[in-house]
Amino acid sequence: MGSAVGGAPSTAVVVGAGVVGLSTAWFLQEHGVDVTVVDRSGVAAGASWGNAGYVAPAFSVPLPEPAVLRYGLRSLFDPNAPLYVPRTVDPGLWAFLAGFARNCTHRTWQRSMRSLAGLNEDCLDAFDELAKDGVGAPTKTAPVMAAFEKPEQARELREEFERARRSGQETWFADAAASEVPQLSSLVSTVLRIEDQRYIDPGEFTRALAEAVEGRGGRIHTGFTVRDVVRDGGRLLVKSTQNDYVSADSVVLATGAWLPELAVKTGVKRQVRAGRGYSFTLPVSEPVPGPIYLPAVRVACTPYQGGLRVAGTMEFRAPDAALDGRRIEAIVQSARPFLRGVDWDGRHDEWVGPRPVTADGLPLIGASKMPGVHIAGGHGMWGLTLGPITGRLLSEQIVTGERPAALRPFDPLR
């Protein structure tokens, strides 16, 4: 399984114009494949535009873990909590959350971390390859500064880094002074500097990636809502709700939180749920030196277009549900005590985007049961960090028919 029937594909359709889909398209072009990208809305219209912009392998870890389970049970229905599940009758969601809870063990986390460490090791190299060969939006290197009110609160993050080290991922960090970051308030007593991380403007980066794909001869069709993928002889037809279609030798489904709508038809049974994240931008009185992380309230902040992008929350709700202003206010109230020199009244660019979460915390990357159709999704909060390396490895599998060793744990049919 892995390549188009009859050998390596000469043409491919990628469904989804987020960073994962566009990265896969770009790397397929590296192998000489003629690529068409289709998307129901537009480039970076899903989770790729408004996220925190962290390109941070140190934080690319499995979401299910005992601490998350303990925290989640305490705050399950609290609309002001970083993790929020609305009171609803949705058997599918409750089945998903039960599966998520079963994976919140130290043993499972350690095994999953070993799998992710292989992707994290090469993820920055994949960004460098894109930049070297024409993707114009730069990544910026800076430490992530994790800020805490009390010294003992840093213990959990230190222990997480130590567990990741035992799984093969080395993270360099050190104590730092709060004065190194003008935006940290006097409430902050302890800061950890996590070295060798990066950040980007995610919308700018995804648009630059789309321009690079088109500049190499690829086509991007927006307003193309896919309703089905079917075989027609030796070809695959990607059919839209408007009764248009695109044909190719190979198809990649990279539709984020909407992945189940098509993937289930290709034999993929793993659930993917929308863990929606919110963000907004604040004017600042001084330049922001780099990313700021507030672990106690699960809020990530990043320099963004001369201001500060503030992102947080994990809300399990339908991917297309409207923005809930209460979630924005909850982020404001939780982050406000830790930050200074920001204009809360000047808040703008309020956004919500659905991040595709799996119950075991691992993405789905690889071949489906339908010959020639591949899956790329379920990256949770780390689709930006892992998008380019996903595209590089999956394109190799599609073209050669051989699954790279690093992708074995992410088999969509597991």
Phi, psi and omega in degrees: 000142174146319181249168179296155178302129178093003177126196183295140181286148172260341179226151179212147170246127175254123179264110181123119182251040169267188185294326179291311181295316181291326175296318178297318178299316182297314181288331172297321176298327176301331179269007177086013181274136176279123193240139169238132177250133176237147179210144184289334183242294182174179180295131178059032183276347181262241183276355188279342186274307194260013181286178187290344178081014176289128165249082198227086180300335179300332183257001179278085186229162179297134179291318180289120176203160184305320182296322178294321179296313180299315180295317183297319180295327179287331190239017192308315185250013181276111183295347179266357182275152178298329176253121187224130173240116180294149176291114184204154175265095181220090183305324180297318179295317181293325175295319178297313182295327176295319176295320177301314181298322180297334180272359181274061176235156179297320182296314180295318179300316182296318179295316180294324179296322176300323179292315181290330181302325179296322176286317182299326183300325185250003188294324180289327176299322179295321175297319180296323179295318177299314182295320182296328186250029163116358176277114196281344182279123186281153165263143183248129181272129178195149175290151169271127181260110180266122189247140183226149176285321184236145182303322183292341180290339180284348184299319183298318180291319176301317180293325177297316178298324179291319177296320177297322178299320179293342177263007175103007180245114181267127177239129181263124179214160181206161174292147180221170179263139178300333181295345178291342181238107184301336185278353180275132184279175180290348177293334183282124179250338187225134179226134171251131177262115180261113191278164170063035175252173180221171172209159180216167164277106190295324178294315178299317181297315182294322177294320178296323177295318177297317179297323179293320178298316179291323180297338177266010177101000177285160180242139177237118180250117177259166186070022182248096181269115185280131176252340182195155171232123184226157174271141176225090186068234180269006184244163173249135178251125175259110187258140180260166176292344178268011179068021167272167175207158173232137180248152180196171175282330186220150180228139175241125176263111182227059189257020173060229184292347178268007185305318184301333183301327180252324187295327181298331179286348180254013176094006180272119184257346180297131179285144170233126181242153179279110170262091193285134176249150180243152174207165174202171183239141180239138168294149181232154179272340178225153178301144179269121186288337182176186182296144177237131178240133178246084188300325184297330181245007176056048180239132178246133181236145185216142170302131184210111174050047178082357179235207181231117173276132180242124186227146178185184175078154172225103186246117180271099181210166181305141185300331183263005179298151182293156174301134179258109183301335179295330179290321175299313180298325179296320177295317179302311184294324182283326185271333186308316183296338185268348188239148176221167179068024177236150184260093182296327180287341179268017182303136179210179181057041177295136191211149168226139179218144184269113177271135185277112186251136173256158183291332180262002176078007180248142179291168176250111184221116177146195186281143173267186177284341179275117183307130178089352181254127182240158184243140175215098182186186178076027184279359179062231182278358190241030176295327179289311180300318188260358182301307181297319179291327173300312180299320181295314183286320181292321178298323176298316179296318182297318186280321185267339185080001180248129181280124175300146182303325183294341182266352184304318181291348187252020179308122180297342182264007182296000000 
